[in-house]
Amino acid sequence: MTYCVGLKIDRGLVFMSDTRTNAGMDSISTFKKMHVWEQPGERVIVLMSAGNLATTQAVVSLLEERTKAVADRHATLLETPSMYQTVRLVGDTVKEVIAHSSPAGEKADSYFNASFILGGQIKGSEPRLFMIYPEGNFIESTDDTPFFQIGETKYGKPIIIRAYEKTMSLAETVKLLLVSFDSTLKSNLSVGLPLDLLFYEKETFKVGLKKRIGQDDQYYRTISDGWSNALKTAFASLPDFPG
């Protein structure tokens, strides 16, 4: 399982992903699920993935390969003229990989399925955030839907819905996502530390912060313990059942 969140605020974009891919009794693996393509001063593109590991790695590898291929420079992540063309390129690549891997083709219920969150900014346009489905089609964030989740989404969603404000600072947004991830980590063993964090401040065209947060991260421990204590205090303050 996986948990990834991409969130859009007035100041830019914030991305967070876990790194666990298997969580059986004796099988725990860690893989990066956040990938970044950057040309400082011109573009920043961030891609996060959930689903079949072979499929997600094949999609990223194919995108990387096309970035390097001289003969195919017209279709690379570093040369697309807009974020819309970028998300179309990723969607087409997802369809190509799933259709090639699965005898059933690019169907959502295929064993080889995968979904993605894509965000970033290319000079001349606003920052944009998309979610890409296994079929290769996609949707874009709006003021009413300013964030996307993929993977194990149900445990961390309520806190984002209740606390999100588009005027939040980047630091407040990181705090919000850490609470969301902590709720998921405590509810599902298949989502695990470390977490990968990246934020992009609009119009800078460079990665603002990229950090891996592990079990021993002091700020994460403060948020995790503080949220648990705050919930206990809030629960204790509620009136008991009168009957």
mmCIF file of C-alpha atoms in Angstrom:
data_model
loop_
_atom_site.group_PDB
_atom_site.id
_atom_site.type_symbol
_atom_site.label_atom_id
_atom_site.label_comp_id
_atom_site.label_asym_id
_atom_site.label_seq_id
_atom_site.Cartn_x
_atom_site.Cartn_y
_atom_site.Cartn_z
ATOM 1 C CA MET A 1 0.000 0.000 0.000
ATOM 2 C CA THR A 2 0.980 3.640 -0.336
ATOM 3 C CA TYR A 3 -0.055 7.061 0.858
ATOM 4 C CA CYS A 4 0.797 10.157 -1.196
ATOM 5 C CA VAL A 5 -0.661 13.674 -1.020
ATOM 6 C CA GLY A 6 -0.207 16.650 -3.338
ATOM 7 C CA LEU A 7 -1.667 19.901 -2.072
ATOM 8 C CA LYS A 8 -2.011 23.343 -3.672
ATOM 9 C CA ILE A 9 -1.950 26.553 -1.612
ATOM 10 C CA ASP A 10 -1.616 30.210 -2.551
ATOM 11 C CA ARG A 11 2.131 30.052 -1.975
ATOM 12 C CA GLY A 12 2.777 26.995 -4.118
ATOM 13 C CA LEU A 13 2.642 23.198 -3.993
ATOM 14 C CA VAL A 14 3.457 20.713 -1.218
ATOM 15 C CA PHE A 15 4.049 16.986 -1.778
ATOM 16 C CA MET A 16 4.469 14.116 0.708
ATOM 17 C CA SER A 17 4.741 10.340 0.198
ATOM 18 C CA ASP A 18 5.541 7.295 2.289
ATOM 19 C CA THR A 19 8.136 4.756 1.119
ATOM 20 C CA ARG A 20 6.742 1.334 2.084
ATOM 21 C CA THR A 21 5.841 -1.164 -0.617
ATOM 22 C CA ASN A 22 5.276 -4.435 1.263
ATOM 23 C CA ALA A 23 4.281 -5.070 4.856
ATOM 24 C CA GLY A 24 3.825 -8.760 5.474
ATOM 25 C CA MET A 25 5.061 -10.323 8.690
ATOM 26 C CA ASP A 26 8.534 -10.800 7.249
ATOM 27 C CA SER A 27 8.532 -8.619 4.139
ATOM 28 C CA ILE A 28 8.992 -4.859 4.525
ATOM 29 C CA SER A 29 10.520 -2.946 1.617
ATOM 30 C CA THR A 30 11.309 0.724 1.067
ATOM 31 C CA PHE A 31 11.131 2.422 -2.332
ATOM 32 C CA LYS A 32 11.048 6.067 -3.356
ATOM 33 C CA LYS A 33 7.640 7.073 -4.703
ATOM 34 C CA MET A 34 8.405 10.742 -5.369
ATOM 35 C CA HIS A 35 10.360 11.736 -8.488
ATOM 36 C CA VAL A 36 11.494 15.236 -9.464
ATOM 37 C CA TRP A 37 12.570 16.771 -12.782
ATOM 38 C CA GLU A 38 13.995 20.272 -12.452
ATOM 39 C CA GLN A 39 15.477 22.909 -14.733
ATOM 40 C CA PRO A 40 16.276 25.811 -12.375
ATOM 41 C CA GLY A 41 14.747 29.055 -13.611
ATOM 42 C CA GLU A 42 12.430 27.271 -16.081
ATOM 43 C CA ARG A 43 10.462 24.356 -14.595
ATOM 44 C CA VAL A 44 9.895 22.014 -11.661
ATOM 45 C CA ILE A 45 7.888 18.803 -12.178
ATOM 46 C CA VAL A 46 7.019 16.374 -9.350
ATOM 47 C CA LEU A 47 5.483 12.905 -9.868
ATOM 48 C CA MET A 48 4.249 10.574 -7.093
ATOM 49 C CA SER A 49 2.974 7.046 -7.669
ATOM 50 C CA ALA A 50 0.789 4.359 -6.107
ATOM 51 C CA GLY A 51 -0.052 0.886 -7.335
ATOM 52 C CA ASN A 52 1.875 -1.970 -8.910
ATOM 53 C CA LEU A 53 5.569 -1.288 -8.250
ATOM 54 C CA ALA A 54 6.717 -2.747 -11.566
ATOM 55 C CA THR A 55 4.273 -0.521 -13.433
ATOM 56 C CA THR A 56 5.192 2.675 -11.550
ATOM 57 C CA GLN A 57 8.910 2.027 -11.969
ATOM 58 C CA ALA A 58 8.458 1.290 -15.673
ATOM 59 C CA VAL A 59 6.551 4.547 -16.179
ATOM 60 C CA VAL A 60 9.233 6.604 -14.384
ATOM 61 C CA SER A 61 12.050 4.783 -16.194
ATOM 62 C CA LEU A 62 10.418 5.384 -19.576
ATOM 63 C CA LEU A 63 9.914 9.075 -18.772
ATOM 64 C CA GLU A 64 13.558 9.303 -17.657
ATOM 65 C CA GLU A 65 14.766 7.520 -20.779
ATOM 66 C CA ARG A 66 12.850 9.855 -23.042
ATOM 67 C CA THR A 67 14.350 12.795 -21.182
ATOM 68 C CA LYS A 68 17.790 11.554 -22.205
ATOM 69 C CA ALA A 69 16.999 10.296 -25.733
ATOM 70 C CA VAL A 70 18.222 12.761 -28.357
ATOM 71 C CA ALA A 71 16.124 11.206 -31.109
ATOM 72 C CA ASP A 72 12.968 11.623 -29.087
ATOM 73 C CA ARG A 73 13.479 15.117 -27.662
ATOM 74 C CA HIS A 74 10.056 16.294 -28.802
ATOM 75 C CA ALA A 75 8.351 14.241 -26.112
ATOM 76 C CA THR A 76 10.310 14.751 -22.916
ATOM 77 C CA LEU A 77 9.391 16.046 -19.495
ATOM 78 C CA LEU A 78 12.045 18.743 -19.836
ATOM 79 C CA GLU A 79 10.695 20.086 -23.139
ATOM 80 C CA THR A 80 6.914 19.999 -22.872
ATOM 81 C CA PRO A 81 5.619 23.569 -23.397
ATOM 82 C CA SER A 82 3.041 23.469 -20.578
ATOM 83 C CA MET A 83 1.892 21.446 -17.577
ATOM 84 C CA TYR A 84 -1.121 20.322 -19.636
ATOM 85 C CA GLN A 85 1.180 18.814 -22.271
ATOM 86 C CA THR A 86 3.241 17.299 -19.435
ATOM 87 C CA VAL A 87 0.264 15.526 -17.861
ATOM 88 C CA ARG A 88 -0.804 14.254 -21.299
ATOM 89 C CA LEU A 89 2.689 12.825 -21.812
ATOM 90 C CA VAL A 90 2.594 11.057 -18.432
ATOM 91 C CA GLY A 91 -0.952 9.771 -19.067
ATOM 92 C CA ASP A 92 0.023 8.380 -22.458
ATOM 93 C CA THR A 93 3.069 6.707 -20.890
ATOM 94 C CA VAL A 94 0.903 5.116 -18.171
ATOM 95 C CA LYS A 95 -1.453 3.716 -20.828
ATOM 96 C CA GLU A 96 1.482 2.423 -22.859
ATOM 97 C CA VAL A 97 3.128 0.627 -19.920
ATOM 98 C CA ILE A 98 -0.083 -0.948 -18.581
ATOM 99 C CA ALA A 99 -1.234 -2.031 -22.046
ATOM 100 C CA HIS A 100 2.184 -3.608 -22.658
ATOM 101 C CA SER A 101 2.284 -5.355 -19.238
ATOM 102 C CA SER A 102 -1.266 -6.643 -18.978
ATOM 103 C CA PRO A 103 -3.022 -8.964 -21.419
ATOM 104 C CA ALA A 104 -6.235 -7.164 -20.464
ATOM 105 C CA GLY A 105 -4.881 -3.794 -21.571
ATOM 106 C CA GLU A 106 -5.163 -0.536 -19.668
ATOM 107 C CA LYS A 107 -8.095 -1.432 -17.405
ATOM 108 C CA ALA A 108 -8.498 0.099 -13.939
ATOM 109 C CA ASP A 109 -9.020 -3.307 -12.332
ATOM 110 C CA SER A 110 -5.883 -4.741 -13.886
ATOM 111 C CA TYR A 111 -3.269 -6.251 -11.554
ATOM 112 C CA PHE A 112 -0.799 -3.915 -13.218
ATOM 113 C CA ASN A 113 -2.713 -0.714 -12.479
ATOM 114 C CA ALA A 114 -1.167 2.429 -11.001
ATOM 115 C CA SER A 115 -2.205 6.003 -10.288
ATOM 116 C CA PHE A 116 -0.147 9.178 -10.074
ATOM 117 C CA ILE A 117 -0.128 12.727 -8.732
ATOM 118 C CA LEU A 118 1.656 15.230 -10.980
ATOM 119 C CA GLY A 119 2.386 18.833 -10.032
ATOM 120 C CA GLY A 120 4.718 21.655 -10.871
ATOM 121 C CA GLN A 121 5.172 24.881 -12.759
ATOM 122 C CA ILE A 122 6.610 25.734 -16.175
ATOM 123 C CA LYS A 123 7.656 29.312 -16.853
ATOM 124 C CA GLY A 124 4.823 31.345 -18.366
ATOM 125 C CA SER A 125 2.016 29.530 -16.530
ATOM 126 C CA GLU A 126 0.639 29.051 -13.027
ATOM 127 C CA PRO A 127 1.505 26.074 -10.800
ATOM 128 C CA ARG A 128 -0.839 23.160 -11.583
ATOM 129 C CA LEU A 129 -1.712 19.890 -9.857
ATOM 130 C CA PHE A 130 -3.194 16.778 -11.498
ATOM 131 C CA MET A 131 -4.245 13.231 -10.608
ATOM 132 C CA ILE A 132 -3.698 10.608 -13.327
ATOM 133 C CA TYR A 133 -5.764 7.405 -13.427
ATOM 134 C CA PRO A 134 -4.592 3.955 -14.637
ATOM 135 C CA GLU A 135 -6.469 4.531 -17.909
ATOM 136 C CA GLY A 136 -4.208 7.546 -18.559
ATOM 137 C CA ASN A 137 -6.949 10.164 -18.198
ATOM 138 C CA PHE A 138 -6.592 12.865 -15.559
ATOM 139 C CA ILE A 139 -8.270 15.599 -13.526
ATOM 140 C CA GLU A 140 -6.900 18.925 -12.275
ATOM 141 C CA SER A 141 -7.192 20.494 -8.832
ATOM 142 C CA THR A 142 -9.619 23.389 -8.322
ATOM 143 C CA ASP A 143 -10.495 25.792 -5.500
ATOM 144 C CA ASP A 144 -13.112 23.246 -4.382
ATOM 145 C CA THR A 145 -10.653 20.305 -4.652
ATOM 146 C CA PRO A 146 -7.234 21.730 -3.803
ATOM 147 C CA PHE A 147 -5.526 18.409 -3.002
ATOM 148 C CA PHE A 148 -5.218 14.854 -4.286
ATOM 149 C CA GLN A 149 -4.501 11.625 -2.428
ATOM 150 C CA ILE A 150 -3.538 8.216 -3.825
ATOM 151 C CA GLY A 151 -3.138 4.878 -2.047
ATOM 152 C CA GLU A 152 -4.514 4.488 1.479
ATOM 153 C CA THR A 153 -6.500 7.736 1.588
ATOM 154 C CA LYS A 154 -9.317 7.294 4.114
ATOM 155 C CA TYR A 155 -7.474 7.747 7.428
ATOM 156 C CA GLY A 156 -5.665 10.974 6.562
ATOM 157 C CA LYS A 157 -8.412 12.708 4.592
ATOM 158 C CA PRO A 158 -10.625 14.108 7.416
ATOM 159 C CA ILE A 159 -7.853 16.214 8.954
ATOM 160 C CA ILE A 160 -6.975 17.777 5.591
ATOM 161 C CA ILE A 161 -10.627 18.588 4.851
ATOM 162 C CA ARG A 162 -11.159 20.163 8.289
ATOM 163 C CA ALA A 163 -7.916 22.138 8.626
ATOM 164 C CA TYR A 164 -6.913 23.125 5.072
ATOM 165 C CA GLU A 165 -6.844 26.834 4.212
ATOM 166 C CA LYS A 166 -5.412 28.000 0.904
ATOM 167 C CA THR A 167 -3.693 30.900 2.693
ATOM 168 C CA MET A 168 -1.648 28.534 4.881
ATOM 169 C CA SER A 169 2.110 28.994 4.990
ATOM 170 C CA LEU A 170 4.345 26.238 3.681
ATOM 171 C CA ALA A 171 5.338 25.422 7.274
ATOM 172 C CA GLU A 172 1.679 25.124 8.350
ATOM 173 C CA THR A 173 0.969 22.912 5.343
ATOM 174 C CA VAL A 174 3.812 20.550 6.264
ATOM 175 C CA LYS A 175 2.378 20.330 9.797
ATOM 176 C CA LEU A 176 -1.054 19.496 8.363
ATOM 177 C CA LEU A 177 0.333 16.756 6.126
ATOM 178 C CA LEU A 178 2.362 15.244 8.963
ATOM 179 C CA VAL A 179 -0.803 14.947 11.087
ATOM 180 C CA SER A 180 -2.573 13.350 8.104
ATOM 181 C CA PHE A 181 0.267 10.874 7.576
ATOM 182 C CA ASP A 182 0.581 10.120 11.310
ATOM 183 C CA SER A 183 -3.127 9.176 11.407
ATOM 184 C CA THR A 184 -2.580 6.836 8.447
ATOM 185 C CA LEU A 185 0.604 5.301 9.851
ATOM 186 C CA LYS A 186 -1.193 4.437 13.105
ATOM 187 C CA SER A 187 -4.103 2.807 11.206
ATOM 188 C CA ASN A 188 -2.446 0.809 8.417
ATOM 189 C CA LEU A 189 0.768 -1.186 8.712
ATOM 190 C CA SER A 190 1.283 -1.115 4.958
ATOM 191 C CA VAL A 191 2.034 2.631 5.066
ATOM 192 C CA GLY A 192 5.361 3.340 6.714
ATOM 193 C CA LEU A 193 8.224 5.681 7.457
ATOM 194 C CA PRO A 194 10.365 7.294 6.212
ATOM 195 C CA LEU A 195 8.337 10.024 4.498
ATOM 196 C CA ASP A 196 9.535 12.101 1.557
ATOM 197 C CA LEU A 197 8.631 15.808 1.682
ATOM 198 C CA LEU A 198 8.995 18.430 -1.030
ATOM 199 C CA PHE A 199 7.603 21.913 -1.315
ATOM 200 C CA TYR A 200 7.702 24.263 -4.258
ATOM 201 C CA GLU A 201 7.146 28.009 -3.832
ATOM 202 C CA LYS A 202 5.409 29.506 -6.887
ATOM 203 C CA GLU A 203 7.400 31.568 -9.387
ATOM 204 C CA THR A 204 10.754 30.353 -8.000
ATOM 205 C CA PHE A 205 11.220 27.553 -10.590
ATOM 206 C CA LYS A 206 13.402 25.569 -8.216
ATOM 207 C CA VAL A 207 12.744 23.003 -5.479
ATOM 208 C CA GLY A 208 12.294 24.853 -2.188
ATOM 209 C CA LEU A 209 12.872 22.004 0.238
ATOM 210 C CA LYS A 210 13.342 18.286 -0.209
ATOM 211 C CA LYS A 211 13.664 16.172 2.909
ATOM 212 C CA ARG A 212 13.293 12.578 4.114
ATOM 213 C CA ILE A 213 11.589 12.277 7.519
ATOM 214 C CA GLY A 214 12.396 9.185 9.564
ATOM 215 C CA GLN A 215 11.290 7.678 12.841
ATOM 216 C CA ASP A 216 13.911 9.645 14.765
ATOM 217 C CA ASP A 217 12.994 13.052 13.275
ATOM 218 C CA GLN A 218 12.416 15.324 16.271
ATOM 219 C CA TYR A 219 9.763 17.495 14.591
ATOM 220 C CA TYR A 220 7.786 14.438 13.467
ATOM 221 C CA ARG A 221 7.905 13.018 17.014
ATOM 222 C CA THR A 222 6.663 16.359 18.399
ATOM 223 C CA ILE A 223 3.730 16.440 15.949
ATOM 224 C CA SER A 224 2.838 12.769 16.476
ATOM 225 C CA ASP A 225 2.903 12.949 20.291
ATOM 226 C CA GLY A 226 1.251 16.365 20.369
ATOM 227 C CA TRP A 227 -1.613 15.251 18.134
ATOM 228 C CA SER A 228 -2.250 12.153 20.257
ATOM 229 C CA ASN A 229 -2.323 14.217 23.456
ATOM 230 C CA ALA A 230 -4.572 16.857 21.862
ATOM 231 C CA LEU A 231 -7.095 14.204 20.794
ATOM 232 C CA LYS A 232 -7.169 12.681 24.296
ATOM 233 C CA THR A 233 -7.720 16.145 25.816
ATOM 234 C CA ALA A 234 -10.487 16.956 23.334
ATOM 235 C CA PHE A 235 -12.181 13.587 23.951
ATOM 236 C CA ALA A 236 -12.041 14.042 27.737
ATOM 237 C CA SER A 237 -13.634 17.483 27.445
ATOM 238 C CA LEU A 238 -16.737 16.128 25.702
ATOM 239 C CA PRO A 239 -19.771 15.392 27.968
ATOM 240 C CA ASP A 240 -20.501 11.772 28.907
ATOM 241 C CA PHE A 241 -23.595 10.039 27.578
ATOM 242 C CA PRO A 242 -26.506 11.283 29.830
ATOM 243 C CA GLY A 243 -28.540 8.079 29.770
#
